[in-house]
Amino acid sequence: AVVSTQSTGVTTRSLSHLAMLQEKYYQSEGIELIQTLDDISDHHVRDGLISFMSVATDFYRYCADELHNAMDGHGTEEGGLTRIIATRADKDLATIKDMYFEMFGETLSKAVQDDTSGDYEKTLISLIN
């Protein structure tokens, strides 16, 4: 029942409403609403709700983290990397690049160059720069 209530409360609201809800919850309870989601035992539901709240409360940090995760470890998760860079290039990629550098201590361009190659790398770098 708690999962159902939390899921409904999170998934039926706009992102701006969720950000406001997060702030009000923190003022009232002294902890972030997103932290209460850690108690959900179904990891698929929990991870989905946490991602949704992350987008609502700090979109640029979420994007930087997703870019890092797409390039972290063995191989590249090209779908996520391409999706964020291509869809944010004309909008707010500069802010996401700044957040990436703040969080991970290297430029997004450097990370992409280190993790990709060929025409794919050239295309992404041209979008980033």
Coordinates of N, CA and C in Angstrom, one line a residue:
A1 N 0.8 -1.2 0.0 CA 0.0 0.0 0.0 C 0.9 1.3 0.0
V2 N 2.0 1.2 0.7 CA 2.9 2.4 0.8 C 3.5 2.6 -0.6
V3 N 3.9 1.5 -1.3 CA 4.5 1.7 -2.6 C 3.5 2.3 -3.5
S4 N 2.2 1.8 -3.5 CA 1.2 2.3 -4.4 C 0.9 3.8 -4.1
T5 N 0.9 4.2 -2.9 CA 0.7 5.6 -2.5 C 1.8 6.4 -3.0
Q6 N 3.1 6.0 -2.8 CA 4.2 6.7 -3.2 C 4.3 6.8 -4.7
S7 N 4.0 5.7 -5.4 CA 4.1 5.6 -6.9 C 3.1 6.6 -7.5
T8 N 1.8 6.6 -7.0 CA 0.8 7.4 -7.5 C 1.2 8.9 -7.2
G9 N 1.7 9.2 -6.0 CA 2.0 10.6 -5.7 C 3.1 11.1 -6.6
V10 N 4.1 10.3 -6.9 CA 5.2 10.7 -7.7 C 4.9 10.7 -9.2
T11 N 4.2 9.7 -9.7 CA 4.0 9.6 -11.2 C 2.9 10.3 -11.8
T12 N 2.0 10.9 -10.9 CA 0.9 11.6 -11.5 C 1.0 13.1 -11.4
R13 N 2.2 13.6 -11.1 CA 2.5 15.0 -10.9 C 3.4 15.6 -12.0
S14 N 3.4 16.9 -12.2 CA 4.3 17.5 -13.1 C 5.7 17.6 -12.5
L15 N 6.7 17.8 -13.2 CA 8.1 17.9 -12.7 C 8.2 19.0 -11.7
S16 N 7.6 20.2 -12.1 CA 7.7 21.3 -11.2 C 7.0 21.1 -9.9
H17 N 5.8 20.4 -10.0 CA 5.1 20.1 -8.8 C 5.9 19.1 -7.9
L18 N 6.6 18.1 -8.5 CA 7.4 17.2 -7.7 C 8.6 17.9 -7.0
A19 N 9.1 18.9 -7.7 CA 10.2 19.7 -7.1 C 9.7 20.4 -5.9
M20 N 8.5 21.0 -6.0 CA 7.9 21.8 -4.9 C 7.5 20.8 -3.8
L21 N 7.0 19.6 -4.1 CA 6.6 18.6 -3.1 C 7.9 18.2 -2.4
Q22 N 9.0 18.0 -3.1 CA 10.2 17.6 -2.4 C 10.7 18.6 -1.4
E23 N 10.6 19.9 -1.8 CA 11.0 21.0 -0.9 C 10.1 21.0 0.4
K24 N 8.8 21.0 0.2 CA 7.8 21.0 1.3 C 8.0 19.8 2.2
Y25 N 8.3 18.6 1.6 CA 8.5 17.4 2.5 C 9.7 17.6 3.3
Y26 N 10.8 18.2 2.7 CA 12.0 18.4 3.5 C 11.8 19.4 4.6
Q27 N 11.1 20.4 4.4 CA 10.8 21.4 5.4 C 9.9 20.8 6.5
S28 N 9.0 19.9 6.2 CA 8.2 19.3 7.2 C 8.8 18.2 7.9
E29 N 9.6 17.3 7.2 CA 10.1 16.1 7.8 C 11.6 16.1 8.1
G30 N 12.3 17.0 7.6 CA 13.7 17.1 7.8 C 14.6 16.2 7.0
I31 N 14.0 15.4 6.1 CA 14.7 14.5 5.2 C 14.1 14.7 3.8
E32 N 14.8 14.3 2.8 CA 14.3 14.4 1.4 C 13.3 13.3 1.1
L33 N 12.3 13.6 0.4 CA 11.3 12.7 0.0 C 12.0 11.5 -0.8
I34 N 12.9 11.8 -1.6 CA 13.6 10.8 -2.4 C 14.3 9.7 -1.5
Q35 N 14.7 10.1 -0.3 CA 15.3 9.2 0.7 C 14.3 8.2 1.2
T36 N 13.0 8.5 1.3 CA 12.0 7.6 1.7 C 11.8 6.5 0.7
L37 N 12.1 6.8 -0.5 CA 11.9 5.8 -1.6 C 12.9 4.6 -1.5
D38 N 14.0 4.8 -0.7 CA 14.9 3.7 -0.5 C 14.3 2.5 0.2
D39 N 13.3 2.8 0.9 CA 12.6 1.7 1.7 C 11.8 0.7 0.9
I40 N 11.5 1.1 -0.4 CA 10.7 0.3 -1.3 C 11.5 -1.0 -1.7
S41 N 11.0 -2.2 -1.4 CA 11.8 -3.4 -1.6 C 11.9 -3.8 -3.1
D42 N 10.9 -3.5 -3.9 CA 10.9 -3.8 -5.3 C 11.9 -2.9 -6.0
H43 N 13.1 -3.4 -6.4 CA 14.1 -2.5 -6.9 C 13.8 -1.8 -8.2
H44 N 12.9 -2.4 -9.0 CA 12.5 -1.8 -10.3 C 11.6 -0.6 -10.0
V45 N 10.7 -0.7 -9.1 CA 9.8 0.4 -8.7 C 10.6 1.5 -8.1
R46 N 11.5 1.1 -7.1 CA 12.3 2.0 -6.4 C 13.2 2.8 -7.3
D47 N 13.9 2.1 -8.2 CA 14.9 2.8 -9.1 C 14.1 3.7 -10.0
G48 N 13.0 3.3 -10.5 CA 12.2 4.1 -11.4 C 11.7 5.4 -10.7
L49 N 11.2 5.3 -9.5 CA 10.7 6.4 -8.7 C 11.9 7.4 -8.4
I50 N 13.0 6.8 -8.0 CA 14.2 7.6 -7.7 C 14.6 8.4 -8.9
S51 N 14.7 7.8 -10.0 CA 15.0 8.4 -11.3 C 14.1 9.6 -11.6
F52 N 12.8 9.3 -11.5 CA 11.8 10.3 -11.7 C 11.9 11.5 -10.8
M53 N 12.1 11.2 -9.5 CA 12.3 12.3 -8.6 C 13.6 13.1 -8.9
S54 N 14.7 12.4 -9.3 CA 15.9 13.0 -9.6 C 15.8 14.0 -10.8
V55 N 15.0 13.6 -11.8 CA 14.8 14.5 -12.9 C 14.0 15.7 -12.4
A56 N 13.1 15.5 -11.6 CA 12.3 16.7 -11.1 C 13.0 17.6 -10.2
T57 N 13.9 17.1 -9.4 CA 14.6 18.0 -8.4 C 15.9 18.5 -8.9
D58 N 16.6 17.9 -9.8 CA 17.9 18.4 -10.3 C 18.2 17.8 -11.7
F59 N 17.5 18.3 -12.7 CA 17.6 17.7 -14.0 C 19.0 17.7 -14.6
Y60 N 19.8 18.7 -14.4 CA 21.1 18.8 -14.9 C 22.1 17.8 -14.3
R61 N 21.9 17.6 -13.0 CA 22.7 16.6 -12.3 C 22.3 15.2 -12.8
Y62 N 21.0 15.0 -12.9 CA 20.5 13.7 -13.5 C 21.1 13.4 -14.8
C63 N 21.1 14.4 -15.7 CA 21.7 14.2 -17.1 C 23.2 13.9 -17.0
A64 N 23.9 14.6 -16.2 CA 25.3 14.4 -16.1 C 25.6 13.0 -15.5
D65 N 24.8 12.6 -14.6 CA 25.0 11.3 -14.0 C 24.7 10.2 -15.0
E66 N 23.6 10.4 -15.8 CA 23.3 9.4 -16.8 C 24.3 9.3 -17.9
L67 N 24.9 10.5 -18.3 CA 26.0 10.5 -19.3 C 27.2 9.7 -18.7
H68 N 27.5 9.9 -17.5 CA 28.7 9.2 -16.8 C 28.4 7.7 -16.8
N69 N 27.2 7.4 -16.4 CA 26.8 5.9 -16.3 C 26.9 5.3 -17.7
A70 N 26.5 6.0 -18.7 CA 26.6 5.5 -20.1 C 28.0 5.1 -20.5
M71 N 29.0 5.8 -20.0 CA 30.4 5.6 -20.4 C 31.2 4.9 -19.3
D72 N 30.6 4.6 -18.2 CA 31.3 4.0 -17.1 C 31.5 2.5 -17.3
G73 N 32.6 2.0 -17.0 CA 32.8 0.5 -17.1 C 33.1 0.1 -18.5
H74 N 32.9 -1.2 -18.8 CA 33.3 -1.8 -20.1 C 32.2 -1.4 -21.1
G75 N 32.6 -0.9 -22.2 CA 31.7 -0.5 -23.3 C 31.0 0.8 -23.0
T76 N 30.2 1.1 -24.0 CA 29.4 2.4 -24.0 C 27.9 2.1 -24.2
E77 N 27.1 2.6 -23.4 CA 25.6 2.5 -23.6 C 25.3 3.7 -24.5
E78 N 25.4 3.4 -25.8 CA 25.2 4.4 -26.8 C 23.9 5.1 -26.9
G79 N 22.8 4.3 -26.6 CA 21.5 4.9 -26.6 C 21.3 6.1 -25.7
G80 N 21.7 5.9 -24.4 CA 21.6 6.9 -23.4 C 22.5 8.1 -23.7
L81 N 23.7 7.8 -24.1 CA 24.7 8.8 -24.5 C 24.2 9.7 -25.6
T82 N 23.8 9.1 -26.7 CA 23.3 9.8 -27.9 C 22.0 10.6 -27.5
R83 N 21.1 9.9 -26.8 CA 19.8 10.6 -26.5 C 20.0 11.9 -25.8
I84 N 20.8 11.9 -24.7 CA 21.0 13.1 -23.9 C 21.8 14.2 -24.7
I85 N 22.9 13.8 -25.4 CA 23.6 14.8 -26.1 C 22.9 15.4 -27.3
A86 N 22.2 14.5 -28.0 CA 21.5 15.0 -29.2 C 20.2 15.8 -28.8
T87 N 19.5 15.4 -27.8 CA 18.3 16.2 -27.5 C 18.6 17.5 -26.7
R88 N 19.7 17.6 -26.0 CA 20.0 18.7 -25.2 C 21.0 19.7 -25.9
A89 N 21.5 19.3 -27.0 CA 22.6 20.1 -27.7 C 22.2 21.6 -27.9
D90 N 21.0 21.8 -28.4 CA 20.5 23.1 -28.7 C 19.8 23.8 -27.5
K91 N 19.7 23.1 -26.4 CA 18.9 23.6 -25.3 C 19.8 24.0 -24.1
D92 N 20.3 23.0 -23.4 CA 21.0 23.3 -22.2 C 22.2 22.4 -21.9
L93 N 22.8 21.9 -23.0 CA 23.9 21.0 -22.9 C 25.1 21.7 -22.2
A94 N 25.2 23.1 -22.4 CA 26.3 23.8 -21.7 C 26.2 23.7 -20.2
T95 N 25.0 23.8 -19.7 CA 24.8 23.6 -18.2 C 25.1 22.2 -17.8
I96 N 24.7 21.2 -18.6 CA 24.9 19.8 -18.3 C 26.4 19.5 -18.3
K97 N 27.1 20.1 -19.3 CA 28.6 20.0 -19.4 C 29.3 20.5 -18.1
D98 N 28.8 21.7 -17.7 CA 29.3 22.3 -16.4 C 29.1 21.4 -15.2
M99 N 27.9 20.8 -15.1 CA 27.6 19.9 -14.0 C 28.4 18.6 -14.1
Y100 N 28.6 18.1 -15.3 CA 29.4 16.9 -15.5 C 30.9 17.2 -15.0
F101 N 31.4 18.3 -15.3 CA 32.8 18.6 -14.9 C 32.8 18.8 -13.4
E102 N 31.8 19.4 -12.8 CA 31.7 19.6 -11.3 C 31.6 18.2 -10.6
M103 N 30.9 17.3 -11.2 CA 30.6 16.0 -10.5 C 31.8 15.1 -10.7
F104 N 32.4 15.1 -11.9 CA 33.4 14.0 -12.3 C 34.8 14.5 -12.5
G105 N 35.0 15.8 -12.5 CA 36.4 16.3 -12.6 C 37.0 16.2 -14.0
E106 N 36.2 16.0 -15.0 CA 36.8 16.0 -16.4 C 35.7 16.5 -17.3
T107 N 36.1 17.1 -18.4 CA 35.1 17.6 -19.3 C 34.3 16.5 -20.0
L108 N 33.1 16.8 -20.4 CA 32.3 15.8 -21.1 C 33.0 15.4 -22.4
S109 N 33.6 16.4 -23.1 CA 34.3 16.2 -24.4 C 35.4 15.1 -24.2
K110 N 36.2 15.3 -23.1 CA 37.3 14.3 -22.8 C 36.7 12.9 -22.5
A111 N 35.7 12.9 -21.8 CA 35.1 11.6 -21.4 C 34.6 10.9 -22.7
V112 N 33.9 11.6 -23.6 CA 33.4 11.1 -24.8 C 34.5 10.6 -25.7
Q113 N 35.6 11.4 -25.8 CA 36.7 11.1 -26.6 C 37.4 9.8 -26.1
D114 N 37.5 9.6 -24.8 CA 38.1 8.5 -24.2 C 37.2 7.2 -24.4
D115 N 35.9 7.4 -24.6 CA 35.0 6.2 -24.5 C 34.5 5.8 -25.9
T116 N 34.6 6.7 -26.9 CA 34.0 6.4 -28.2 C 35.1 6.6 -29.3
S117 N 34.8 6.3 -30.5 CA 35.8 6.4 -31.6 C 35.1 6.6 -32.9
G118 N 35.9 6.9 -33.9 CA 35.4 7.0 -35.3 C 34.4 8.1 -35.5
D119 N 33.5 7.8 -36.5 CA 32.5 8.8 -36.8 C 31.5 9.1 -35.7
Y120 N 31.2 8.1 -34.9 CA 30.4 8.3 -33.7 C 31.0 9.3 -32.8
E121 N 32.2 9.2 -32.5 CA 32.9 10.1 -31.6 C 32.9 11.5 -32.2
K122 N 33.2 11.6 -33.5 CA 33.2 13.0 -34.2 C 31.9 13.6 -34.1
T123 N 30.8 12.8 -34.3 CA 29.5 13.4 -34.3 C 29.1 13.9 -32.9
L124 N 29.4 13.1 -31.9 CA 29.1 13.5 -30.5 C 29.9 14.8 -30.1
I125 N 31.2 14.8 -30.5 CA 32.0 15.9 -30.1 C 31.5 17.2 -30.8
S126 N 31.1 17.1 -32.1 CA 30.6 18.2 -32.8 C 29.3 18.8 -32.1
L127 N 28.5 17.9 -31.6 CA 27.3 18.3 -30.9 C 27.6 19.0 -29.5
I128 N 28.6 18.4 -28.8 CA 29.1 18.9 -27.5 C 29.7 20.3 -27.7
N129 N 30.5 20.5 -28.7 CA 31.2 21.8 -28.9 C 30.4 22.7 -29.7

